[in-house]
Short mmCIF file of C-alpha atoms and ligand atoms in Angstrom, two decimals:
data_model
loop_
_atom_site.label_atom_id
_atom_site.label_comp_id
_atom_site.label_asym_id
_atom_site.label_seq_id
_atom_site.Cartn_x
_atom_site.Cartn_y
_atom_site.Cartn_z
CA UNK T 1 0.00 0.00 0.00
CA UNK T 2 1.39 3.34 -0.98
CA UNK T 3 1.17 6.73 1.17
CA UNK T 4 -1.21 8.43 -1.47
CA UNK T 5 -3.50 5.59 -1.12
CA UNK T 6 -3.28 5.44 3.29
CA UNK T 7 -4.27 9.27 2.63
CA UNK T 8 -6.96 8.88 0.78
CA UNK T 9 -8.44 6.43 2.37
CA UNK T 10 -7.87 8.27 6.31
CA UNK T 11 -9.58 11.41 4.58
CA UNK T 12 -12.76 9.68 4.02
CA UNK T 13 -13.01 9.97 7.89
CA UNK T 14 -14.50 13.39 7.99
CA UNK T 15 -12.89 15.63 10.80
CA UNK T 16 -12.70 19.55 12.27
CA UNK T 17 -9.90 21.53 12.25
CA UNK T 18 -8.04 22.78 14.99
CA UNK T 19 -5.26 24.86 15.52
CA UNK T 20 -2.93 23.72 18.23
CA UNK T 21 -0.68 26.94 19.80
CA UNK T 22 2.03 27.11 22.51
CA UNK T 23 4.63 29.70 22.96
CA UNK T 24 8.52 29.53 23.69
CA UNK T 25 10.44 32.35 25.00
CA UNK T 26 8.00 34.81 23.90
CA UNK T 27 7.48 33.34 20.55
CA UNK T 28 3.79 31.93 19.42
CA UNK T 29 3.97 28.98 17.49
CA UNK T 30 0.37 27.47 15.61
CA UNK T 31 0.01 24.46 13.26
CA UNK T 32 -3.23 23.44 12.29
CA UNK T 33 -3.89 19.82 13.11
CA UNK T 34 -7.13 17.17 12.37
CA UNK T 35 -5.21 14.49 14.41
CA UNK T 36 -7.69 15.46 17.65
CA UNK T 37 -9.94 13.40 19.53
CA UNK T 38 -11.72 13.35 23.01
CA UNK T 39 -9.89 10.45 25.45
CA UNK T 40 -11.22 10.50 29.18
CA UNK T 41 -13.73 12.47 31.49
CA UNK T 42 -11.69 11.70 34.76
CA UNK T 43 -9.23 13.00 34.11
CA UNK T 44 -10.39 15.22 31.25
CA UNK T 45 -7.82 14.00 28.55
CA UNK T 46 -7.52 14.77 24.60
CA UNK T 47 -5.31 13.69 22.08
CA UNK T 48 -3.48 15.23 19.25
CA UNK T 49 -1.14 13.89 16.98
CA UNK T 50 1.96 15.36 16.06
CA UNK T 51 4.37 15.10 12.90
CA UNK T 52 7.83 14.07 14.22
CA UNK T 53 8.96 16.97 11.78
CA UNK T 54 7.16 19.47 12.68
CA UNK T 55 8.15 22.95 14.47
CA UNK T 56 5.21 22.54 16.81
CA UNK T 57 7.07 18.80 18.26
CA UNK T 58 9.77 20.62 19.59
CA UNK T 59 7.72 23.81 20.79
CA UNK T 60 4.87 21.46 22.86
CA UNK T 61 8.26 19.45 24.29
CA UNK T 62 9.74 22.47 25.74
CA UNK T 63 6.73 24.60 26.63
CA UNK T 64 4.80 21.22 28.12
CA UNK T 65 1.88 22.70 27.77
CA UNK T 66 -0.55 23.68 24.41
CA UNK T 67 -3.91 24.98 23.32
CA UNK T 68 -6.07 23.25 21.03
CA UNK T 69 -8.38 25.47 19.14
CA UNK T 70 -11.16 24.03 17.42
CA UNK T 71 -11.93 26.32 14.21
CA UNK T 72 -15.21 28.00 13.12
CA UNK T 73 -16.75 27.43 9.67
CA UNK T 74 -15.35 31.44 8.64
CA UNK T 75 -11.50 30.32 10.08
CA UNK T 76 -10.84 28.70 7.23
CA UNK T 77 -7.74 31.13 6.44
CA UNK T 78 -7.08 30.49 9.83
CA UNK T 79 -6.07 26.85 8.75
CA UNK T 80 -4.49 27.95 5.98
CA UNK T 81 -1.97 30.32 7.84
CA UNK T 82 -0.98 27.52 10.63
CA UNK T 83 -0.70 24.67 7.50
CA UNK T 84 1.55 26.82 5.60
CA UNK T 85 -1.26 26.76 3.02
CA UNK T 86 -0.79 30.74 2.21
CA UNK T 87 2.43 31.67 1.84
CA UNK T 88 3.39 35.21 2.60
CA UNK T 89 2.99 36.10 6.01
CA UNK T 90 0.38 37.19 7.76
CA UNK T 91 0.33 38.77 11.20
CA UNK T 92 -2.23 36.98 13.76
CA UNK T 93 -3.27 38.09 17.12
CA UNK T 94 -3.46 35.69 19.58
CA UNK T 95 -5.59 36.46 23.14
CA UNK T 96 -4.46 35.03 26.05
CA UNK T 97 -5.92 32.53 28.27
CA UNK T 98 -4.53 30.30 31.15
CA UNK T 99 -1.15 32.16 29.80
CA UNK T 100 -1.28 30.21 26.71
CA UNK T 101 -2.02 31.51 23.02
CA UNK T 102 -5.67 31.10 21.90
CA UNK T 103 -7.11 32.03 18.55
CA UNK T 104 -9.57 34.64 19.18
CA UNK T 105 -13.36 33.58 18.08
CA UNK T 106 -12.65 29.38 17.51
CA UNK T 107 -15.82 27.61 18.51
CA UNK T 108 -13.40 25.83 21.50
CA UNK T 109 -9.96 26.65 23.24
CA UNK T 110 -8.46 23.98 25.68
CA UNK T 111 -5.28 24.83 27.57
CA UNK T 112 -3.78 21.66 28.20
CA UNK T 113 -0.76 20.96 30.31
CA UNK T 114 1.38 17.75 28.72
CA UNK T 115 0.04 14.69 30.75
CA UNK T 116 2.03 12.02 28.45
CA UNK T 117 3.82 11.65 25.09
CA UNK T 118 4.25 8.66 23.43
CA UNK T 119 6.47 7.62 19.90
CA UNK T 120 4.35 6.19 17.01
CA UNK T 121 5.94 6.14 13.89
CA UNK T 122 6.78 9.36 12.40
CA UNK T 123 4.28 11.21 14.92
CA UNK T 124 4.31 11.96 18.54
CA UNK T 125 0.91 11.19 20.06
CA UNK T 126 0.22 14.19 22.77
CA UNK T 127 -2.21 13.40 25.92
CA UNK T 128 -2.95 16.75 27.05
CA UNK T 129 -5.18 17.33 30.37
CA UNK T 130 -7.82 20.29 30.15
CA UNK T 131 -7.41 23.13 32.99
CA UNK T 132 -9.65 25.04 31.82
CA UNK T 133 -11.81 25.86 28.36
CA UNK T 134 -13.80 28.56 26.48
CA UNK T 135 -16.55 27.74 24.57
CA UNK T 136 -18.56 29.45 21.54
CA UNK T 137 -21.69 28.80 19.52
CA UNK T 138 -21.22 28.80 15.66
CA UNK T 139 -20.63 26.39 12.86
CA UNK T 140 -17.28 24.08 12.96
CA UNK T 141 -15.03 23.98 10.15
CA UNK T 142 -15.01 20.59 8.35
CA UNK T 143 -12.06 18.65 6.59
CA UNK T 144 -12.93 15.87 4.01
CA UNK T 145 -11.25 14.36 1.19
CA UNK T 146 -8.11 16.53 1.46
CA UNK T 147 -11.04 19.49 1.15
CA UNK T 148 -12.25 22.37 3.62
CA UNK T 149 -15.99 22.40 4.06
CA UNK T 150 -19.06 24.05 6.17
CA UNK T 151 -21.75 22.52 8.00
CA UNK T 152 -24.38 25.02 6.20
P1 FAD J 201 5.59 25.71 10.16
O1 FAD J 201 5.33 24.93 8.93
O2 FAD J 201 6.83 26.52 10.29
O3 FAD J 201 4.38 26.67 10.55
C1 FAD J 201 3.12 26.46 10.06
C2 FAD J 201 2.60 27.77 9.48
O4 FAD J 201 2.10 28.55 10.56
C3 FAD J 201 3.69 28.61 8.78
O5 FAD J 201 3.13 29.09 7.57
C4 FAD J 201 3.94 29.75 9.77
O6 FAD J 201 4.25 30.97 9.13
C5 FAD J 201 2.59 29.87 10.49
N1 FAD J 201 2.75 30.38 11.86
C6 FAD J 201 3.21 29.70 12.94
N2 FAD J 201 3.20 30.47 14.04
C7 FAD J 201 2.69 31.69 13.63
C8 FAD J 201 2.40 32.93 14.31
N3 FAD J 201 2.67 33.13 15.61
N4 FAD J 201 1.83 33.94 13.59
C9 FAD J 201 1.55 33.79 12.28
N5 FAD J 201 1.81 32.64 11.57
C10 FAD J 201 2.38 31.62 12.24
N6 FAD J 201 0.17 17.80 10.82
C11 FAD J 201 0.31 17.04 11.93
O7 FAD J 201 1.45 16.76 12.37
N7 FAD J 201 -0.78 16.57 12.61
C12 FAD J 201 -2.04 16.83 12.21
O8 FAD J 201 -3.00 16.41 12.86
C13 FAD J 201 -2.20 17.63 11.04
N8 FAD J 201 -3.45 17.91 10.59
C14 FAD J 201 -3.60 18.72 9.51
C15 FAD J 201 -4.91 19.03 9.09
C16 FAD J 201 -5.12 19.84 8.01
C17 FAD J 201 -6.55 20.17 7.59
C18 FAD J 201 -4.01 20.37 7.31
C19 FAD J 201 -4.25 21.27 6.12
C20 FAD J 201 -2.72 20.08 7.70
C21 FAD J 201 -2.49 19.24 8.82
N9 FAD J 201 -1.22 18.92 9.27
C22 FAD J 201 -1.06 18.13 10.38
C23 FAD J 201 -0.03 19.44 8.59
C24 FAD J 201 0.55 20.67 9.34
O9 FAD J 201 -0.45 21.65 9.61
C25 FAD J 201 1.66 21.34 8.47
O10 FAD J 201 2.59 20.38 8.04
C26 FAD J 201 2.33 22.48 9.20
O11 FAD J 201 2.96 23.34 8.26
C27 FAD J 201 3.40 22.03 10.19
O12 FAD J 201 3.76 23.14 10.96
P2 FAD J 201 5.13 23.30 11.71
O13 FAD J 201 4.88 23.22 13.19
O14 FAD J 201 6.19 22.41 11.13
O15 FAD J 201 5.54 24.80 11.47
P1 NAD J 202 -4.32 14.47 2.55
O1 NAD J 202 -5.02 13.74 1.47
O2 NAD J 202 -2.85 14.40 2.65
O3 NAD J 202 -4.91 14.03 3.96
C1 NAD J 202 -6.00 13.16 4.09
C2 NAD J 202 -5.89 12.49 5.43
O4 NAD J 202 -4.74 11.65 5.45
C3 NAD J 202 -5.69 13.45 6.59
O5 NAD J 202 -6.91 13.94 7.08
C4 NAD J 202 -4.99 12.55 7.59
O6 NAD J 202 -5.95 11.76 8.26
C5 NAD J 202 -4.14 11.64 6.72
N1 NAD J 202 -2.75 12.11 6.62
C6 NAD J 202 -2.24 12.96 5.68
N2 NAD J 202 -0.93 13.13 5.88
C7 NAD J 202 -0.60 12.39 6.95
C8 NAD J 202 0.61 12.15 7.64
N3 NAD J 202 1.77 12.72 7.27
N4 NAD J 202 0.57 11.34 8.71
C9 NAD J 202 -0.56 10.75 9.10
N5 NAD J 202 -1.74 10.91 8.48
C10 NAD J 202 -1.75 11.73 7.42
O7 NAD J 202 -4.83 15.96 2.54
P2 NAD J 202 -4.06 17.23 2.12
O8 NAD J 202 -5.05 18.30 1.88
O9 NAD J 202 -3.11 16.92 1.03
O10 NAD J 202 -3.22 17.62 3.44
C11 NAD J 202 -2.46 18.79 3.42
C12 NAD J 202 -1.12 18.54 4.07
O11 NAD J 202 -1.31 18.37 5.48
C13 NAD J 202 -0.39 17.30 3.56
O12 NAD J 202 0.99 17.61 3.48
C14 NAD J 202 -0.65 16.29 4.65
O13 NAD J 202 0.40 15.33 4.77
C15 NAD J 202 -0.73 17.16 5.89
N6 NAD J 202 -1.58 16.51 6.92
C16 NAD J 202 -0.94 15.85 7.90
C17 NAD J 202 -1.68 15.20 8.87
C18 NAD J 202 -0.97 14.47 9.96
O14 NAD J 202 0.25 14.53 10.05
N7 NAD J 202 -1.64 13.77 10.85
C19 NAD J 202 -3.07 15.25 8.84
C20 NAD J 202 -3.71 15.96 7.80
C21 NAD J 202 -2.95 16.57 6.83
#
């Protein structure tokens, strides 16, 4: 089985988008990730997955602590910025909350401290506990086929 046809297949699973943030000396780092899901109640636990490669591995390893913001159906350029999807740059304002980054108006923010890290492949799988989280009404974002969509 090749890679094209592993990625095809995992984007029939239709997803949100989120936009995980942390910050390192003073410097904000985003990268928009679908690898997200919901893992325990007690403790309240998520999940993200994390390209091995990627500047936000080394950012969530020394900060030990993230944000996972869970984009609106109008943040689609906000996905687009943190994939390196548009290529000049653009200047985003992040708000603070529990002294982490969030992306202002996302439907969700979580702060999450780092609760465990495990290797899998070429990813690192993140276990992040929720301290605390913000939460809008609105439309989510939607990711299918390798495609941005909205709910309406
Ligand atoms: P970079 O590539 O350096 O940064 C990402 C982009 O964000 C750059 O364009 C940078 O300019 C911009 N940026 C970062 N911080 C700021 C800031 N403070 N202000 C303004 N701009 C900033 N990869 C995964 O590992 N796991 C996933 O679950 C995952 N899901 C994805 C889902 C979707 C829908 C898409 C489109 C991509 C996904 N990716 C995922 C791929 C990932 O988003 C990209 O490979 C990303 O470029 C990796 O980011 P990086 O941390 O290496 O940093
Ligand atoms: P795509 O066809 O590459 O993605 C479809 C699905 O395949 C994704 O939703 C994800 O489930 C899976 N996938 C893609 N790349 C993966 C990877 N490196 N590791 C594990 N699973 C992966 O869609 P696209 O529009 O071409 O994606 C844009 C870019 O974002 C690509 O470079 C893609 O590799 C990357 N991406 C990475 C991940 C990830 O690392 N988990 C997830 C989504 C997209």
């Amino acid at each position: 089985m090749d890679d094209r046809m592993f990625r095809t297949a995992m984007g029939k699973f239709a997803t949100g988008v989120t936009v995980i943030a942390s910050e390192v000396d003073g410097q904000v780092h985003g990268m928009t990730a679908n690898a997200f899901m919901s893992v325990s109640l007690d403790p309240k636990l998520i999940l993200i997955s994390i390209d091995k490669r990627a500047k936000m591995n080394e950012v969530i390893q020394k900060a030990s602590k993230f944000t996972v913001n869970i984009l609106s159906g109008d943040q689609k350029e906000m996905s687009m910025i943190f994939a390196g999807q548009i290529k000049e740059n653009k200047h985003v304002e992040f708000e603070t909350f529990e002294d982490l980054p969030v992306i202002e108006n996302s439907l969700v923010s979580l702060a999450c401290n780092v609760y465990q890290a495990h290797e899998a492949g070429d990813h690192t799988l993140y276990v992040g506990e929720v301290i605390n989280l913000n939460v809008q009404d609105g439309e989510p974002l939607a990711f299918y086929e390798g495609k941005y969509m909205q709910m309406t």
